[in-house]
XYZ file of C-alpha atoms in Angstrom:
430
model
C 94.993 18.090 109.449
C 93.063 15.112 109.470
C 94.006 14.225 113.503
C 92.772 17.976 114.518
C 89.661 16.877 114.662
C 89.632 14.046 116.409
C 88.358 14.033 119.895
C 91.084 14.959 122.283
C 92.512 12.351 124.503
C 92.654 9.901 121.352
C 96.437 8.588 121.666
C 98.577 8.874 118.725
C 98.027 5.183 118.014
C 94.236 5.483 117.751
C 94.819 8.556 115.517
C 96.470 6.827 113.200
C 93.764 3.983 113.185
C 91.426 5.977 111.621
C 93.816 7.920 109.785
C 92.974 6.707 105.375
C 95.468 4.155 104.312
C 99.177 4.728 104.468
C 100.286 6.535 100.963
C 103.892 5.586 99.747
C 106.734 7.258 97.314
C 105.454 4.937 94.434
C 101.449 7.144 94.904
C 103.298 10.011 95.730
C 105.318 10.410 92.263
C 102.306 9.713 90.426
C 101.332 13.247 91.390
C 103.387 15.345 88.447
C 104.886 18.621 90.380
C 107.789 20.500 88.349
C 109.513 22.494 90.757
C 111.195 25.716 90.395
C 113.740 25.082 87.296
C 111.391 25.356 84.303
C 110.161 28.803 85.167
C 114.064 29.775 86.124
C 114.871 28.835 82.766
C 111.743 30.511 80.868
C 112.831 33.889 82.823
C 116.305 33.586 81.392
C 115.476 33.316 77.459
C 116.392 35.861 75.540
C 113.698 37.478 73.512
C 115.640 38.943 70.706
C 113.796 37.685 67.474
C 110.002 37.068 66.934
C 110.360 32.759 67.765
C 112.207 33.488 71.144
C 109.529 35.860 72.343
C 106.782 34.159 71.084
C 108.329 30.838 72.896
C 109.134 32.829 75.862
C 105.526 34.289 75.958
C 104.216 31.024 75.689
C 105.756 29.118 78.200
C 105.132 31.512 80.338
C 101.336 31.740 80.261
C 101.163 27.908 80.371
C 103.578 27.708 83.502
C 101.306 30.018 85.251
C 97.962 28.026 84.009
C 96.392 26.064 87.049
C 96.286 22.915 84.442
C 96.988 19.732 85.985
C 100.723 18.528 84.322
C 100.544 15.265 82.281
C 103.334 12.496 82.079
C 104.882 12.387 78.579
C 106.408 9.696 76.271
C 108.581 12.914 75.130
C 110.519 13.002 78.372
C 112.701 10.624 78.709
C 114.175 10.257 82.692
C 118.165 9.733 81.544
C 119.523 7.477 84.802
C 116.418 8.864 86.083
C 117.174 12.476 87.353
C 120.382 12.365 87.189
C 121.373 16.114 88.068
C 120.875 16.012 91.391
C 119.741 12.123 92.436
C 122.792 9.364 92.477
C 122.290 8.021 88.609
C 120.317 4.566 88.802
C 118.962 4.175 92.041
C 115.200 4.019 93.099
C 114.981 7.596 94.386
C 116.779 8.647 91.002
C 114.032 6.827 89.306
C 111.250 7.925 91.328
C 112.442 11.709 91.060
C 112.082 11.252 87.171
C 108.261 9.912 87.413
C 107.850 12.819 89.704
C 108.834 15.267 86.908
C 106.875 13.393 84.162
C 109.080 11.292 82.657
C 106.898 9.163 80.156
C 109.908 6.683 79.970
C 112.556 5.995 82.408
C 116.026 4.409 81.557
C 117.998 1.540 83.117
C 121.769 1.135 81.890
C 122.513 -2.652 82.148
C 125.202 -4.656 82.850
C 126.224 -7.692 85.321
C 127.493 -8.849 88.179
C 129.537 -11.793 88.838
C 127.012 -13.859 89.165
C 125.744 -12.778 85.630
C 122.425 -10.854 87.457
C 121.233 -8.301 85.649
C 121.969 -4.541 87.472
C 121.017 -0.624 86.681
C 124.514 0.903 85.971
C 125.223 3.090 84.215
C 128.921 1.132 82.954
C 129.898 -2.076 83.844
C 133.273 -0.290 85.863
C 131.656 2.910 87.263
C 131.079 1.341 91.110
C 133.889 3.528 92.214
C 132.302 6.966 91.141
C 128.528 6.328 92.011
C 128.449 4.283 94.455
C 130.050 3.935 98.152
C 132.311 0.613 97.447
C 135.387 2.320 98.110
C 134.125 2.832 101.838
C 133.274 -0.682 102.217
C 135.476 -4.070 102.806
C 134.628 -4.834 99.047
C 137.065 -2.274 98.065
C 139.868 -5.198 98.271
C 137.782 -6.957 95.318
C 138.105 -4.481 92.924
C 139.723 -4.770 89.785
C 142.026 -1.664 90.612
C 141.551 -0.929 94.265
C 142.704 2.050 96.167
C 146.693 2.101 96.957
C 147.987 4.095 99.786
C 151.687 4.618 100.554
C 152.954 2.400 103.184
C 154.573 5.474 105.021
C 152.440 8.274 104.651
C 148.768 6.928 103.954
C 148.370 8.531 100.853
C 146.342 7.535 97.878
C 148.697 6.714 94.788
C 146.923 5.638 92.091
C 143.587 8.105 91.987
C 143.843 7.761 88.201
C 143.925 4.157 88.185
C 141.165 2.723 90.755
C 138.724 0.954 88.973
C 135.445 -1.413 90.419
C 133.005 -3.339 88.526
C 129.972 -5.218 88.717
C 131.693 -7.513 87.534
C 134.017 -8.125 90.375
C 130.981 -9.012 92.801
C 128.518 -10.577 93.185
C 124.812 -9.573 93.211
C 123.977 -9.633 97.149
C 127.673 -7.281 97.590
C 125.995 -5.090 94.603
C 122.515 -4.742 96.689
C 124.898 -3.871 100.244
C 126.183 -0.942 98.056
C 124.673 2.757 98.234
C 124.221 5.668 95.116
C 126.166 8.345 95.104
C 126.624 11.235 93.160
C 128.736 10.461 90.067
C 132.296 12.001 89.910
C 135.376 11.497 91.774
C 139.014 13.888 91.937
C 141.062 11.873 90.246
C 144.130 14.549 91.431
C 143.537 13.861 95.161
C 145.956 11.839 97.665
C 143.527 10.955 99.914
C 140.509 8.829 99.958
C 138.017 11.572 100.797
C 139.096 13.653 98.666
C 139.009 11.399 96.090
C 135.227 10.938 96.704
C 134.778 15.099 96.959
C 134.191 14.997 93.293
C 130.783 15.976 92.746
C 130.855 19.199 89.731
C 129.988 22.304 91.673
C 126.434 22.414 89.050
C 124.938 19.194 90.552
C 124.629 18.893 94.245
C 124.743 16.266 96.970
C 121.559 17.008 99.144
C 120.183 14.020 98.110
C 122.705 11.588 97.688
C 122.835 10.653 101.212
C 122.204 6.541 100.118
C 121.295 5.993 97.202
C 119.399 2.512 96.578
C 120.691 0.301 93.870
C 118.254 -1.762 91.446
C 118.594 -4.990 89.586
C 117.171 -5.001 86.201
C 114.297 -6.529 87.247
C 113.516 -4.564 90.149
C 113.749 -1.765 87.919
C 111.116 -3.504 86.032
C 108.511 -3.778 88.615
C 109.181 -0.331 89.984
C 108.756 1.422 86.458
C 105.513 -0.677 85.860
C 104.184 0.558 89.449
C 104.959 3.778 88.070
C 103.149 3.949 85.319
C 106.078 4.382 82.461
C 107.118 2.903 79.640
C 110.911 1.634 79.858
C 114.211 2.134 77.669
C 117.053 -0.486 78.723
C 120.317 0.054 77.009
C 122.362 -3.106 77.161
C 125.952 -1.827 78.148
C 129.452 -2.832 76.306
C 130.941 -5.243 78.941
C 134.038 -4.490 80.517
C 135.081 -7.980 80.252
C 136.070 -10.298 77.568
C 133.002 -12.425 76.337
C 131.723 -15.052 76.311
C 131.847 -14.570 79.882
C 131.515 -17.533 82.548
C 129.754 -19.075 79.460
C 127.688 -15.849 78.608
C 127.886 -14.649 75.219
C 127.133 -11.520 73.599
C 123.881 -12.558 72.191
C 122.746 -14.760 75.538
C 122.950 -10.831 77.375
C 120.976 -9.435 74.673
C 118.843 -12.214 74.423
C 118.399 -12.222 78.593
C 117.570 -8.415 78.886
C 114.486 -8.913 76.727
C 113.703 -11.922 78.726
C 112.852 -10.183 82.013
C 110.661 -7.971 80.493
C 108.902 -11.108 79.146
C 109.240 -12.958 82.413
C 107.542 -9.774 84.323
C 104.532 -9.566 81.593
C 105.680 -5.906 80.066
C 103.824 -5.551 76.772
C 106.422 -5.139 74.197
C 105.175 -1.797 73.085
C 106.355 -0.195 76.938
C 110.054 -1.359 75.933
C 112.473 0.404 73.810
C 115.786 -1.319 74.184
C 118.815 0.364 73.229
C 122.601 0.108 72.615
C 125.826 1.109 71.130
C 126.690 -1.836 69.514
C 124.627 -1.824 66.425
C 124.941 -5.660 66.447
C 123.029 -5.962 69.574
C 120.145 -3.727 67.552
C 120.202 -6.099 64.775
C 120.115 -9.186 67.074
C 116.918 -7.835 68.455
C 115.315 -7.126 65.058
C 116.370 -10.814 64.004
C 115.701 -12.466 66.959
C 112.667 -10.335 68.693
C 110.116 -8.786 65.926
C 107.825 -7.300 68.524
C 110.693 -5.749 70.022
C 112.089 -4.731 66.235
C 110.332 -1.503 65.954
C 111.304 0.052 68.950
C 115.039 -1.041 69.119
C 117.444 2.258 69.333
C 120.580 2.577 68.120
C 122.733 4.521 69.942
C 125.367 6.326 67.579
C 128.571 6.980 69.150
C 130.106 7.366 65.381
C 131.771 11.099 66.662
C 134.543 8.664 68.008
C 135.356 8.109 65.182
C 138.390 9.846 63.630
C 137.137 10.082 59.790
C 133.478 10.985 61.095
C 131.904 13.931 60.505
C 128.161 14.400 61.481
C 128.126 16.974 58.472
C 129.756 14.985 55.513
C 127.341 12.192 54.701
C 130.238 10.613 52.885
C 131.805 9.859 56.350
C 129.262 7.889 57.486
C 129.168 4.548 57.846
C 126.874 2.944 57.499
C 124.519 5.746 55.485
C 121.267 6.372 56.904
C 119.736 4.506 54.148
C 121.911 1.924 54.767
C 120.538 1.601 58.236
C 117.537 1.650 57.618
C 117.752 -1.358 55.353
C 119.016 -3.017 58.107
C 115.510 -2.513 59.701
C 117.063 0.329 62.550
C 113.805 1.884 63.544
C 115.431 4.834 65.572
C 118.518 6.489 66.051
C 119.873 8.126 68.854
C 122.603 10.517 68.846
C 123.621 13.089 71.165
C 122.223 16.359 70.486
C 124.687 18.103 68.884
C 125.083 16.183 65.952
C 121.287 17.351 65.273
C 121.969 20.819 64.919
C 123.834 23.644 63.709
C 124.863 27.187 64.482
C 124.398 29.895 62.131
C 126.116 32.725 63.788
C 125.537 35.369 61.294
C 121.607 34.913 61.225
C 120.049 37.826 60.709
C 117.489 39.632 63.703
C 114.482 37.258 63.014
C 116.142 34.583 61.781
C 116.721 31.175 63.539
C 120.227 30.614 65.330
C 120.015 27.199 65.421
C 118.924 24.390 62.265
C 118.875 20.942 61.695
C 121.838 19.674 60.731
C 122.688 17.908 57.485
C 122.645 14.614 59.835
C 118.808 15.017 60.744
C 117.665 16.161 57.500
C 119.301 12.776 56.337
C 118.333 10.570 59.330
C 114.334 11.969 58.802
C 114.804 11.792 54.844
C 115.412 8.082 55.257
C 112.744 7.119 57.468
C 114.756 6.940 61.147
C 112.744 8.560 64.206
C 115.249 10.140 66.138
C 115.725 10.205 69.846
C 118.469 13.161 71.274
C 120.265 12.913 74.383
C 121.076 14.129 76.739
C 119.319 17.435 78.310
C 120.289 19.076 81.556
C 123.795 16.942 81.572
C 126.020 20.411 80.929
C 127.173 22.495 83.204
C 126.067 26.658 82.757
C 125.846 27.654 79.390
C 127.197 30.812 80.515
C 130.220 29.209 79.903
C 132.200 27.622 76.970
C 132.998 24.524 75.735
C 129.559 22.413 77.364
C 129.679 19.051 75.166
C 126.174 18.461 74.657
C 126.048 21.267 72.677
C 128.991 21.791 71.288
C 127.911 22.353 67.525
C 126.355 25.650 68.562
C 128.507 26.834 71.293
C 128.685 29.544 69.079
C 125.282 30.904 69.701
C 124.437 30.376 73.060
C 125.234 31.767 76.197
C 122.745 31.468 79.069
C 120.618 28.803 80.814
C 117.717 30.292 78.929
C 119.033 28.924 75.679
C 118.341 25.171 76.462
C 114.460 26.059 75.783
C 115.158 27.024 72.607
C 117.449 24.445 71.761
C 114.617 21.532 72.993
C 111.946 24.127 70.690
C 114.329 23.496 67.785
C 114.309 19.807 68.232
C 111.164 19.015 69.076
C 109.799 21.579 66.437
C 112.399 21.429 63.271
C 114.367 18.382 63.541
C 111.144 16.722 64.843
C 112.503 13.809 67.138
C 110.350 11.881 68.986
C 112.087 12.422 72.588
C 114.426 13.765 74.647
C 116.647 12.172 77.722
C 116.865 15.098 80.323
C 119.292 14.424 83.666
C 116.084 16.570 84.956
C 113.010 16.150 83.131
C 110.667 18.569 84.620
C 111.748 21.080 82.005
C 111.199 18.644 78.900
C 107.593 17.724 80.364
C 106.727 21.524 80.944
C 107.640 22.076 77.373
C 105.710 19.253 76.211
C 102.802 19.947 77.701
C 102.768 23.643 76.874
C 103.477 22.839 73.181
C 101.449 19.783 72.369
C 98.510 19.752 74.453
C 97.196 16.832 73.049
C 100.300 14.389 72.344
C 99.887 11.622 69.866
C 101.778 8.880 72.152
């Protein structure tokens, strides 16, 4: 609008001379806009007992408020925006700050070379990004075979690429794309054509790849605090002289090396030895390490039998874990024969435990299922029972934000986790 008024006759070049300064994507995503899918998902809730309605009736006023939206430590970017950007790349991450993401994740593993990458596993390269239409195919640990006669793919199930198998200038000639691959196809192409039908690929047309540390500085431009999860390797370790605790030990490090204030960083992982290394070996890290509990893997688990667990909750919590992460089924429970005003959903017997103990909990991962109009979504499988539409994911985040009381939420799109955030708790205590 600005060059309308210029006098005419001014060339394009002198337009833009006195046009204010150039604005980039980094400016740009500072500006919190939500988008369509929170108020989709408020119009779908059900309003069938008084906490639904009153939910319902409240989201709804504050998504038509003029309010300006406000980033929150609640909403946690998981990849970034994973449900419709290619997982781990800049405009992934940039999507997420967009929404409001108060912390943004970046999976990491290695390359060859030992750099430090955004990934979300160590041997995903042939489902997110575009190595398998690239020379560097060959250098895979499991590259593509094609029949010698007819061209066709042989061993879909099989291919397999890793950081790990190149080395960090071949990761950065790499583009994102959408995660997912047909592992049933014979040819190449089809192979790639794997994208579920509930995500898209509109904007997975190059997806750009980030170390660790670029990560790093782009998050800090942001504005957001960070969550790293240091993934299992793929290969044996001590590898090329690397041990487990030198990875550990060399994530934290670039967050020292780029001057992030230890309170900005909540490191995660799996391994519950990497956890403890940080508490031992890191105290300003220590209260904000995350353990990651993958436990459901476990045959003789059963995120409703205390007895089953191991270790207890008060057993981890002697071990100085600050928070606990688990997926967000394990936090709750269906009660299917709750009466008209009474509440579906409930903490499980694992988050009365976990909160009972002392552990802040963190859930993941929101917006990662496919329609809840249909069966069987993993993410929330402990209350399948109860659920049925898209509208049902508010309630679920009300229940544990509200009753299990964690202290945030990975969303694949976290627009909807921000909108409820800000609706809720006006004035957030992070």
């Amino acid at each position: 609008m600005l060059a309308l008024g210029i006098v005419a006759g001014l060339t394009a070049t002198a337009a833009l001379a006195t046009s204010p300064a150039k604005v980039g994507a980094i400016e740009a995503a500072q500006n919190i806009t939500l988008g369509p899918r929170p108020l989709f998902l408020i119009q779908d809730m059900d309003e069938g007992t008084q906490r639904e309605h009153q939910l319902k009736e409240t989201l709804m006023r504050c998504a038509a408020g003029t309010e300006q939206w406000q980033r929150r430590d609640f909403s946690i970017g998981h990849r970034g925006a994973a449900m419709q950007f290619p997982e781990h790349t800049r405009e992934s991450y940039l999507a997420a700050a967009q929404m409001g993401a108060g912390i943004v994740e970046c999976d990491v593993t290695f390359t060859e070379d030992k750099a430090l990458v955004c990934r979300h596993s160590q041997c995903d390269l042939h489902s997110t990004t575009n190595i398998l239409e690239t020379e560097l195919a060959d250098q895979c640990s499991v590259p593509p075979a094609f029949d010698s006669e007819t061209g066709a793919l042989t061993n879909a199930e099989a291919v397999q690429c890793c950081t790990s198998d190149i080395t960090l200038a071949e990761f950065k000639r790499l583009e994102g794309r959408m995660d997912g691959v047909n592992t049933e196809a014979d040819t190449l192409a089809g192979y790639l054509d794997g994208t579920p039908d509930w995500r898209t690929d509109l904007y997975a047309t190059g997806g750009t790849l980030m170390t660790h540390a670029e990560s790093i500085a782009l998050f800090q431009s942001l504005g957001v605090r960070m969550t790293p999860e240091l993934k299992a390797p793929s290969v044996a370790m001590p590898f090329d002289g690397m041990s487990q605790a030198d990875y550990a030990q060399k994530l934290l490090d670039e967050y020292r090396g780029a001057g992030v204030a230890a309170e900005d960083v909540f490191p995660q992982s799996f391994n519950l030895d990497d956890v403890r290394y940080w508490i031992d070996n890191a105290p300003e890290f220590a209260d904000q390490a995350v353990y990651l509990d993958d436990r459901y893997d476990v045959e003789t688990f059963d995120h409703r039998d205390p007895a089953s667990w191991s270790p207890s909750m008060e057993e981890l919590a002697e071990q100085g874990v600050k928070i606990l992460a688990p997926p967000m089924w394990m936090l709750l429970e269906a009660r299917p024969e709750a009466g008209e005003n009474e509440d579906r959903i409930v903490p499980s017997a694992y988050a009365e435990r976990a909160k009972a103990a002392g552990l802040e909990l963190i859930a993941w991962s929101f917006e990662r299922s496919g329609p809840l109009t249909e069966d069987g979504e993993w993410y929330h499988r402990s209350i399948d029972a109860v659920i049925d539409n898209e509208g049902d994911k508010l309630l679920v985040l009300d229940v544990l934000a509200k009753d299990v009381g964690i202290m945030g939420l990975f969303s694949d799109w976290p627009a909807t986790v921000t909108l409820y955030d800000n609706c809720l708790n006006p004035e957030p205590t992070s």
